[in-house]
Coordinates of C-alpha atoms in Angstrom, one line a residue:
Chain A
X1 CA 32.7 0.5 8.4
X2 CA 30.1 0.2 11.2
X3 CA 29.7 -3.1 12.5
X4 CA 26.6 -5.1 11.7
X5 CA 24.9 -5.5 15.5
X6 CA 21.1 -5.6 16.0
X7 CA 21.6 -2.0 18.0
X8 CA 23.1 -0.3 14.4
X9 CA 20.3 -2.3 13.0
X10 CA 18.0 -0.8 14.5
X11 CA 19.4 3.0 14.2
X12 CA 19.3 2.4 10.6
X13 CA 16.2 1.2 9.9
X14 CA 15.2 3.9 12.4
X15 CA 16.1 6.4 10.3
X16 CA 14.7 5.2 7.0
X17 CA 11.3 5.0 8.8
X18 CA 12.0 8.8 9.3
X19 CA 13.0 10.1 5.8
X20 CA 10.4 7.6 4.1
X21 CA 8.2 9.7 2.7
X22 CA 5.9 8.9 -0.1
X23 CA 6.5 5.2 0.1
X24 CA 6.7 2.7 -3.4
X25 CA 9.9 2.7 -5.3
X26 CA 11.6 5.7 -3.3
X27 CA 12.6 2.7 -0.4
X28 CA 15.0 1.6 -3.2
X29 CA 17.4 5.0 -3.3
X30 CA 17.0 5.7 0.7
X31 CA 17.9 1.5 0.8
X32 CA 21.2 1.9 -1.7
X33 CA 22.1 5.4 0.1
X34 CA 22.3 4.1 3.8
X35 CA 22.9 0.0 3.4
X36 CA 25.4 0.1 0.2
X37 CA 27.5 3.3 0.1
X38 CA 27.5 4.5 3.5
X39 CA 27.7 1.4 5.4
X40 CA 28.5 -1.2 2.7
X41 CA 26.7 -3.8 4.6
X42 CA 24.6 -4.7 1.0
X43 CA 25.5 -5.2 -2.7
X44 CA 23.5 -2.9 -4.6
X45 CA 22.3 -5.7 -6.4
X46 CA 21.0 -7.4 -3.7
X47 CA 18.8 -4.3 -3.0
X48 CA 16.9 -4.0 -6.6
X49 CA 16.7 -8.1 -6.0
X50 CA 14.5 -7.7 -3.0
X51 CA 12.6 -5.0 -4.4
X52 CA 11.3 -7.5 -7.1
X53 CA 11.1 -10.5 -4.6
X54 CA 9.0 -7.7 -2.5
X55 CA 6.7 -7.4 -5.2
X56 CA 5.8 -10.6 -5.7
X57 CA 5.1 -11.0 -2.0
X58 CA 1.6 -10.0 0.6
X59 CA 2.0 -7.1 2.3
X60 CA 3.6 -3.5 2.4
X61 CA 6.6 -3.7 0.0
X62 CA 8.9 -1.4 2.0
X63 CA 8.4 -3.5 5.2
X64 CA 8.9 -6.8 3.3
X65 CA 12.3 -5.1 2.0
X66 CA 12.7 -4.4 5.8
X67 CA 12.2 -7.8 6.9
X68 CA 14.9 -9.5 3.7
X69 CA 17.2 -6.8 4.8
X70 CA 17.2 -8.0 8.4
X71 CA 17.0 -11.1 8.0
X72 CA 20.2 -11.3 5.6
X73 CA 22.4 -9.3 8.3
X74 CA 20.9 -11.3 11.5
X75 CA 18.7 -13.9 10.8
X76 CA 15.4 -13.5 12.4
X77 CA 16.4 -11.5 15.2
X78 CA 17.7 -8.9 12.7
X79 CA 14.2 -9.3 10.3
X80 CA 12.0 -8.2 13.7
X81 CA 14.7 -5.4 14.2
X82 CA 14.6 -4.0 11.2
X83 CA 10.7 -4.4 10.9
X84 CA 10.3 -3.0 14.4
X85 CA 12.7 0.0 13.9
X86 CA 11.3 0.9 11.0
X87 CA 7.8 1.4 11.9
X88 CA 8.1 2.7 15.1
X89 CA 8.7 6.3 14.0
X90 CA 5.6 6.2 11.8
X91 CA 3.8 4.5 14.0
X92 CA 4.0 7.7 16.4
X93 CA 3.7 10.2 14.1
X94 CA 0.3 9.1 12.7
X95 CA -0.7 8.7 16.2
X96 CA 0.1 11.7 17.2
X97 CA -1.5 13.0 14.2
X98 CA -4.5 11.4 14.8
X99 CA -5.2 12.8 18.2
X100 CA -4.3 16.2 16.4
X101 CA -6.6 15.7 13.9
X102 CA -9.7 15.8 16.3
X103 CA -8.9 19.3 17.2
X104 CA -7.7 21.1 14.5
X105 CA -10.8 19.7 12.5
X106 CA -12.4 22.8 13.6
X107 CA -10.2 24.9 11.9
X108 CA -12.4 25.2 8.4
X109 CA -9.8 25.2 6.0
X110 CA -8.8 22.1 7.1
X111 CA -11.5 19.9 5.2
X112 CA -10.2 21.6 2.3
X113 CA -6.9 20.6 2.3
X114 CA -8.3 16.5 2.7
X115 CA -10.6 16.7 -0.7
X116 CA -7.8 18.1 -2.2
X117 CA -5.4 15.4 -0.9
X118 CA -8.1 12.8 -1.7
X119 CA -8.7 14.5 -5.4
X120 CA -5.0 13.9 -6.0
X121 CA -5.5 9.9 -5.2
X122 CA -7.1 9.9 -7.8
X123 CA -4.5 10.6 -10.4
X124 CA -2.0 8.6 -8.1
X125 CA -3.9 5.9 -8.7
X126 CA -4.2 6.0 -11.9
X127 CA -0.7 6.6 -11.9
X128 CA -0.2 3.3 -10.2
X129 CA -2.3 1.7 -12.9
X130 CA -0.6 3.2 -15.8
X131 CA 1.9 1.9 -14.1
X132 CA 1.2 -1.5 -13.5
X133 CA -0.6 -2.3 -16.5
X134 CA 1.9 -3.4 -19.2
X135 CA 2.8 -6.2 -17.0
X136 CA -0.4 -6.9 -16.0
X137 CA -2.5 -7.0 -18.9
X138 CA -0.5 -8.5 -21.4
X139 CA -2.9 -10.6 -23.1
X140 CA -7.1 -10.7 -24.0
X141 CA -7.4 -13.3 -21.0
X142 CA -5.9 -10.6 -18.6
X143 CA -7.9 -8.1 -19.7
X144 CA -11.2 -10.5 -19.7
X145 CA -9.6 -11.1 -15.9
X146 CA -9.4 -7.7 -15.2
X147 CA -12.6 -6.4 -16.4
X148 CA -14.5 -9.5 -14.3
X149 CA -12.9 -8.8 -10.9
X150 CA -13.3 -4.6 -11.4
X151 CA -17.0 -5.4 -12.0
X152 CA -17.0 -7.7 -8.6
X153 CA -15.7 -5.4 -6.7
X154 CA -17.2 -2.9 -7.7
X155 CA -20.6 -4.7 -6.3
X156 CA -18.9 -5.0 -3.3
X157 CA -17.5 -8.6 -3.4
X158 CA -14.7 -9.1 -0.5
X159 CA -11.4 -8.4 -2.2
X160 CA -10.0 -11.0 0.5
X161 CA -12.1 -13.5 -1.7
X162 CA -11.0 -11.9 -4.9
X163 CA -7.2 -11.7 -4.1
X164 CA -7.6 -16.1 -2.7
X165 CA -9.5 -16.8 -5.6
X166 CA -6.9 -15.2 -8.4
X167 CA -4.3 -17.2 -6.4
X168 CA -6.3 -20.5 -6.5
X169 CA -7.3 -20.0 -10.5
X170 CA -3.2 -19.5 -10.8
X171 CA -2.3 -22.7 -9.7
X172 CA -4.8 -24.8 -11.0
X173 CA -3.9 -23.8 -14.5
X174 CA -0.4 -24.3 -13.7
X175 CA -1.0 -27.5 -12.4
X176 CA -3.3 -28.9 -15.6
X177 CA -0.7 -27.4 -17.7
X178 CA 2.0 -29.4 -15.8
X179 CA -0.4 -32.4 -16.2
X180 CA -0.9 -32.1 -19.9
X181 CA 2.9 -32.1 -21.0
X182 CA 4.1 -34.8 -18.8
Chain B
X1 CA -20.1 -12.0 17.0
X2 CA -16.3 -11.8 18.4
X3 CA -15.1 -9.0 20.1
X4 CA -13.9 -6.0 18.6
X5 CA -10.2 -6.5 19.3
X6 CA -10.4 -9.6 18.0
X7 CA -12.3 -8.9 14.6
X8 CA -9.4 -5.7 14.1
X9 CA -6.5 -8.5 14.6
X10 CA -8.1 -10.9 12.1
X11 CA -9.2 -8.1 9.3
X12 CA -5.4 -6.8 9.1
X13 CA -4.1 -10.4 9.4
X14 CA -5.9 -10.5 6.1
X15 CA -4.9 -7.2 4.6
X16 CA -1.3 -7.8 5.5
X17 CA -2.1 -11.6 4.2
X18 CA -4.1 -10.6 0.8
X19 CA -2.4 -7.1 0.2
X20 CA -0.5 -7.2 -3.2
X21 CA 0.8 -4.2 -5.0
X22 CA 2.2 -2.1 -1.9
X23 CA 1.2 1.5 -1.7
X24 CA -2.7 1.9 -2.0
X25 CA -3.1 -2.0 -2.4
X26 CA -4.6 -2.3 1.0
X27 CA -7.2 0.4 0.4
X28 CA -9.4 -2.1 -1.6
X29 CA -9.6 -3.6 1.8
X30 CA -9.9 -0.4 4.3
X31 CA -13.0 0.4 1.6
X32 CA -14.2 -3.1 2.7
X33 CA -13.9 -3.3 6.5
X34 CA -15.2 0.0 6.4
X35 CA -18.4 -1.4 4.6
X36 CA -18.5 -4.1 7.0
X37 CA -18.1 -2.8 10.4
X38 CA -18.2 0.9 11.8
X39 CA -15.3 1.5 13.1
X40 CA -14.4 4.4 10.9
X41 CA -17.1 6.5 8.6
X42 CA -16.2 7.1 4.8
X43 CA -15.3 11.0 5.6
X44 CA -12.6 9.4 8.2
X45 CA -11.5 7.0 5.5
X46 CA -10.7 10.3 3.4
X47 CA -8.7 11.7 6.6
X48 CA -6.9 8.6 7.0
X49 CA -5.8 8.8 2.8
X50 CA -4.5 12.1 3.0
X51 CA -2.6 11.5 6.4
X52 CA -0.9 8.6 5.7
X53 CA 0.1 9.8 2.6
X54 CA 1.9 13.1 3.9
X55 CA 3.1 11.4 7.2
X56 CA 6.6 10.0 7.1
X57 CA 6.7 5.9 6.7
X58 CA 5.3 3.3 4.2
X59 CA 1.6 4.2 3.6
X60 CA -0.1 0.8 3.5
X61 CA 2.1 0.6 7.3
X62 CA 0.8 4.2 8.2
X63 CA -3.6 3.7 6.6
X64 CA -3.5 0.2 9.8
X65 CA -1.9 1.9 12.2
X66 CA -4.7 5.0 11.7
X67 CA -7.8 2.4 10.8
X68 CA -6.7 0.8 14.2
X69 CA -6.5 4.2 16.3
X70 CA -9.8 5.5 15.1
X71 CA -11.3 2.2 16.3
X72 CA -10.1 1.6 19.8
X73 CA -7.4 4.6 19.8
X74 CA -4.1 3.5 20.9
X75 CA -4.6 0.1 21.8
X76 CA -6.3 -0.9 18.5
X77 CA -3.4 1.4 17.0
X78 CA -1.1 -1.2 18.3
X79 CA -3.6 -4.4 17.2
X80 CA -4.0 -3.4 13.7
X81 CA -0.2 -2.3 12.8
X82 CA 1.1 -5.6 14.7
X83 CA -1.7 -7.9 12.7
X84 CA -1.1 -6.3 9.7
X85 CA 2.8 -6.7 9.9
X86 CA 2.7 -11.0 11.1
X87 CA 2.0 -12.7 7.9
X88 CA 5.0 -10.6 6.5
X89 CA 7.4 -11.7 9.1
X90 CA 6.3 -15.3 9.1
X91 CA 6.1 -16.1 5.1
X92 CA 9.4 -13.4 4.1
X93 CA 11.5 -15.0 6.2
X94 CA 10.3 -18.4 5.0
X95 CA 10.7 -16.8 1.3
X96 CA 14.4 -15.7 2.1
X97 CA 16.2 -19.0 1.2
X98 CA 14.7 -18.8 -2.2
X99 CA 14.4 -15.0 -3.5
X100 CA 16.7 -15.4 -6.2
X101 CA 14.6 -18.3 -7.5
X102 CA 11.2 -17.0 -6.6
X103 CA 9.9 -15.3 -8.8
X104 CA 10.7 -17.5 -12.0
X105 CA 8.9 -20.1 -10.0
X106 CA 6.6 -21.4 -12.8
X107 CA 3.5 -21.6 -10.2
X108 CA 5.0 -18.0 -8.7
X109 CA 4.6 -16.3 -12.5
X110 CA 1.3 -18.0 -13.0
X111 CA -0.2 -17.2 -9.8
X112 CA 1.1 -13.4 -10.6
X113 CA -0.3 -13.7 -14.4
X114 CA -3.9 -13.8 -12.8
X115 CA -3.0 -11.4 -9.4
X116 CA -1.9 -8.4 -11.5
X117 CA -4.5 -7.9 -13.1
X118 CA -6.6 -8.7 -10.1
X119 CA -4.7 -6.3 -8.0
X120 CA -5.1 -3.6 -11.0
X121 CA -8.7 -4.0 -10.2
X122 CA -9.0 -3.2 -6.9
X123 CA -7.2 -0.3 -6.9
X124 CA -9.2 0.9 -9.9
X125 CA -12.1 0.2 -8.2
X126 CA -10.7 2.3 -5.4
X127 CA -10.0 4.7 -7.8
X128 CA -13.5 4.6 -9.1
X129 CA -15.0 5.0 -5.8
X130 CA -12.7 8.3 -5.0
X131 CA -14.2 9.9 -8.6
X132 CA -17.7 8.8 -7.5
X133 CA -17.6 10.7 -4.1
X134 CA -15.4 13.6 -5.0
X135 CA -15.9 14.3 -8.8
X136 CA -19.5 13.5 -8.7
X137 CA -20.3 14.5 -4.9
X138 CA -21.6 11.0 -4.4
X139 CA -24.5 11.0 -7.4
X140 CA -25.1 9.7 -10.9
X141 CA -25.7 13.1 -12.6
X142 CA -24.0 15.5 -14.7
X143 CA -25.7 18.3 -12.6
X144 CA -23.7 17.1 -9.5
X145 CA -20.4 17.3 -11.3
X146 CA -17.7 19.2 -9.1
X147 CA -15.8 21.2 -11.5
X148 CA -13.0 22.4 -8.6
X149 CA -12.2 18.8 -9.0
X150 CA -11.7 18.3 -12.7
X151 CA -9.7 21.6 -12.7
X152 CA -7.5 19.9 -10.1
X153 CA -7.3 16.5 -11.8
X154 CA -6.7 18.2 -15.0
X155 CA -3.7 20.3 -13.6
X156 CA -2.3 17.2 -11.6
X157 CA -2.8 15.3 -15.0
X158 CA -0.2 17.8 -17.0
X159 CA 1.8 17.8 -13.8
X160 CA 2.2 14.1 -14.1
X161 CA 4.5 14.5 -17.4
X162 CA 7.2 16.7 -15.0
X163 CA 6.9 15.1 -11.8
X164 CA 7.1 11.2 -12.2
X165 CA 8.6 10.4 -8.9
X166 CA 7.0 11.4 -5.4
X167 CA 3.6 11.3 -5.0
X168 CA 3.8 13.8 -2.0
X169 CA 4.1 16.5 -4.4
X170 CA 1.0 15.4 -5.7
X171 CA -0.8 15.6 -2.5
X172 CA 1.0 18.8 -1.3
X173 CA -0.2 20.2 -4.9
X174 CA -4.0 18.7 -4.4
X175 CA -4.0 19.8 -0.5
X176 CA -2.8 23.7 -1.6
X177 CA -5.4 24.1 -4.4
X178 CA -8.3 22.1 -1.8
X179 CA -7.5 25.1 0.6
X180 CA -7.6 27.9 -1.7
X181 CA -10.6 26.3 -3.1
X182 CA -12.2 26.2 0.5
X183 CA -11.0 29.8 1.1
X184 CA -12.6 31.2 -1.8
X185 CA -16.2 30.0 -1.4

């Protein structure tokens, strides 16, 4: 077995920032592959726990799965490694692909190949939505929610705003429910 | 008004603060800061979609670190991925101690009962937005209906019962038929 040290940290969370591609649930298989059966340094369990913790948490799942991860081999030191390696290989690529992007604009076909990209968003998201909505709207208040803050945003209401006020609404009712049964 | 390093810091503070939802949930707030300031047009908003999508990495990590190099290249490359990233470090660790409890935190579920649907929204909305510009070529008519696109979307659509799991195949799928679609006209 490798030894858990910050350096084999870091290779291995290097890595997963390479092969990531696509983003979402697919963390969760490259997660059990190289943590759990290569390297046994994780339960498997522990991995699909910090998926779900992840989602319940702000930010970018994978890096939040990142940052548990570390942080359960090496304590903080091993969260900023983990987070670090991880995006590092990313973080060059769509650099580098930025500065690329200015000059092969020219070539024509190229716009092509973006509305088609961006056409298939569209059915991503809606994926995503598909998705996400069983848990989500589970009741007529949910959907009542739902329909208000799509209308919102829609004229262009700051989804920072919307995303503090949802959280604020949440505990409130929590909170008069708390004070009505004791 | 604060300088622009300073306003690209505090916007993805509050993406990687307000973001629920991973994968496109921060575009609800790229559409926002893009409103807002102009660092990046809407057409570079679409290059940043399909880039981060097909680049290696997590794609909410991959759409800051872009946003940031089209507004002050590498530097503001560096700003936005490292603002965007803080919150995380500061509140998972925090969270750590407690992720088997969590979740069935009765102020947790109820703050999530009302921020699922919320984040549903957004993305819709975002979704919403990408049909407005690229089905309807950015106008309320029927005559301005791009039919390329509903081919595509219908063809993705049936493809979606086969292919459940990456959504690069998606995008590789969209960016072939966008190219043949280009060549042909």
């Amino acid at each position: 077995m490798e030894k858990i040290t910050l350096f084999n940290i870091f290779k291995v969370f290097f890595k997963i920032g390479v092969i990531l591609l696509g983003g979402g649930y697919v963390i969760v298989p490259i997660m059990k592959d190289e943590l759990n059966l290569k390297r046994n340094w994780l339960y498997d369990d522990e991995i699909y726990d910090y998926y779900c913790v992840s989602q319940c948490l702000p930010g970018i799942i994978a890096a939040n799965m990142a940052i548990l991860v570390g942080y359960r081999l090496k304590k903080f030191k091993g969260a900023l490694v983990s987070l670090f390696a991880m995006s590092l290989s990313p973080f060059v690529s769509i650099v580098i692909v930025a500065i690329l992007i200015q000059k092969i604009m020219s070539i024509s076909f190229i716009e092509g190949l973006f509305w088609g990209v961006n056409v298939s968003v569209i059915i991503l998201i809606y994926l995503t939505i598909k998705d996400m909505w069983e848990k989500s709207i589970v009741d007529f208040k949910t959907l009542g929610w739902f329909l208000l803050i799509l209308i919102l945003f829609i004229l262009k209401v700051s989804p920072v705003l919307l995303i503090i006020v949802s959280i604020t609404v949440g505990l409130l009712v929590q909170l008069i429910e708390d004070k009505k049964n004791a | 008004m604060p300088s622009i390093p300073f306003s690209l810091f505090f916007e993805f503070v509050k993406v990687g603060l307000f973001t629920f939802g991973g994968g496109y949930g921060s575009l609800p707030f790229l559409y926002h800061i893009c409103d807002k300031y102009n660092w990046f047009t809407h057409f570079e908003l679409t290059q940043l979609i399909a880039i981060s999508g097909l680049t290696p990495g997590p794609i909410g990590l991959n759409m800051a670190t872009f946003a940031g190099f089209k507004t002050l290249g590498i530097p503001g490359a560096i700003i936005s991925t490292f603002a965007l990233v803080l919150p995380m470090i500061i509140i998972t660790t925090q969270v750590f101690r407690l992720y088997r409890t969590f979740c069935s935190n009765r102020y947790v579920k109820k703050v999530l009962y009302f921020l699922r649907p919320t984040s549903c929204a957004l993305i819709g909305g975002v979704g919403i937005n990408l049909i407005y510009t690229f089905v309807f070529n950015n106008k309320f008519s029927f005559a301005s209906i791009n039919y390329g696109a509903l081919i595509l979307l219908f063809i993705l659509y049936l493809s979606s019962f086969k292919l459940k799991t990456n959504p690069v195949l998606y995008m590789l799928i969209g960016g072939v038929f966008g190219v043949c679609v280009y060549l042909l006209n």
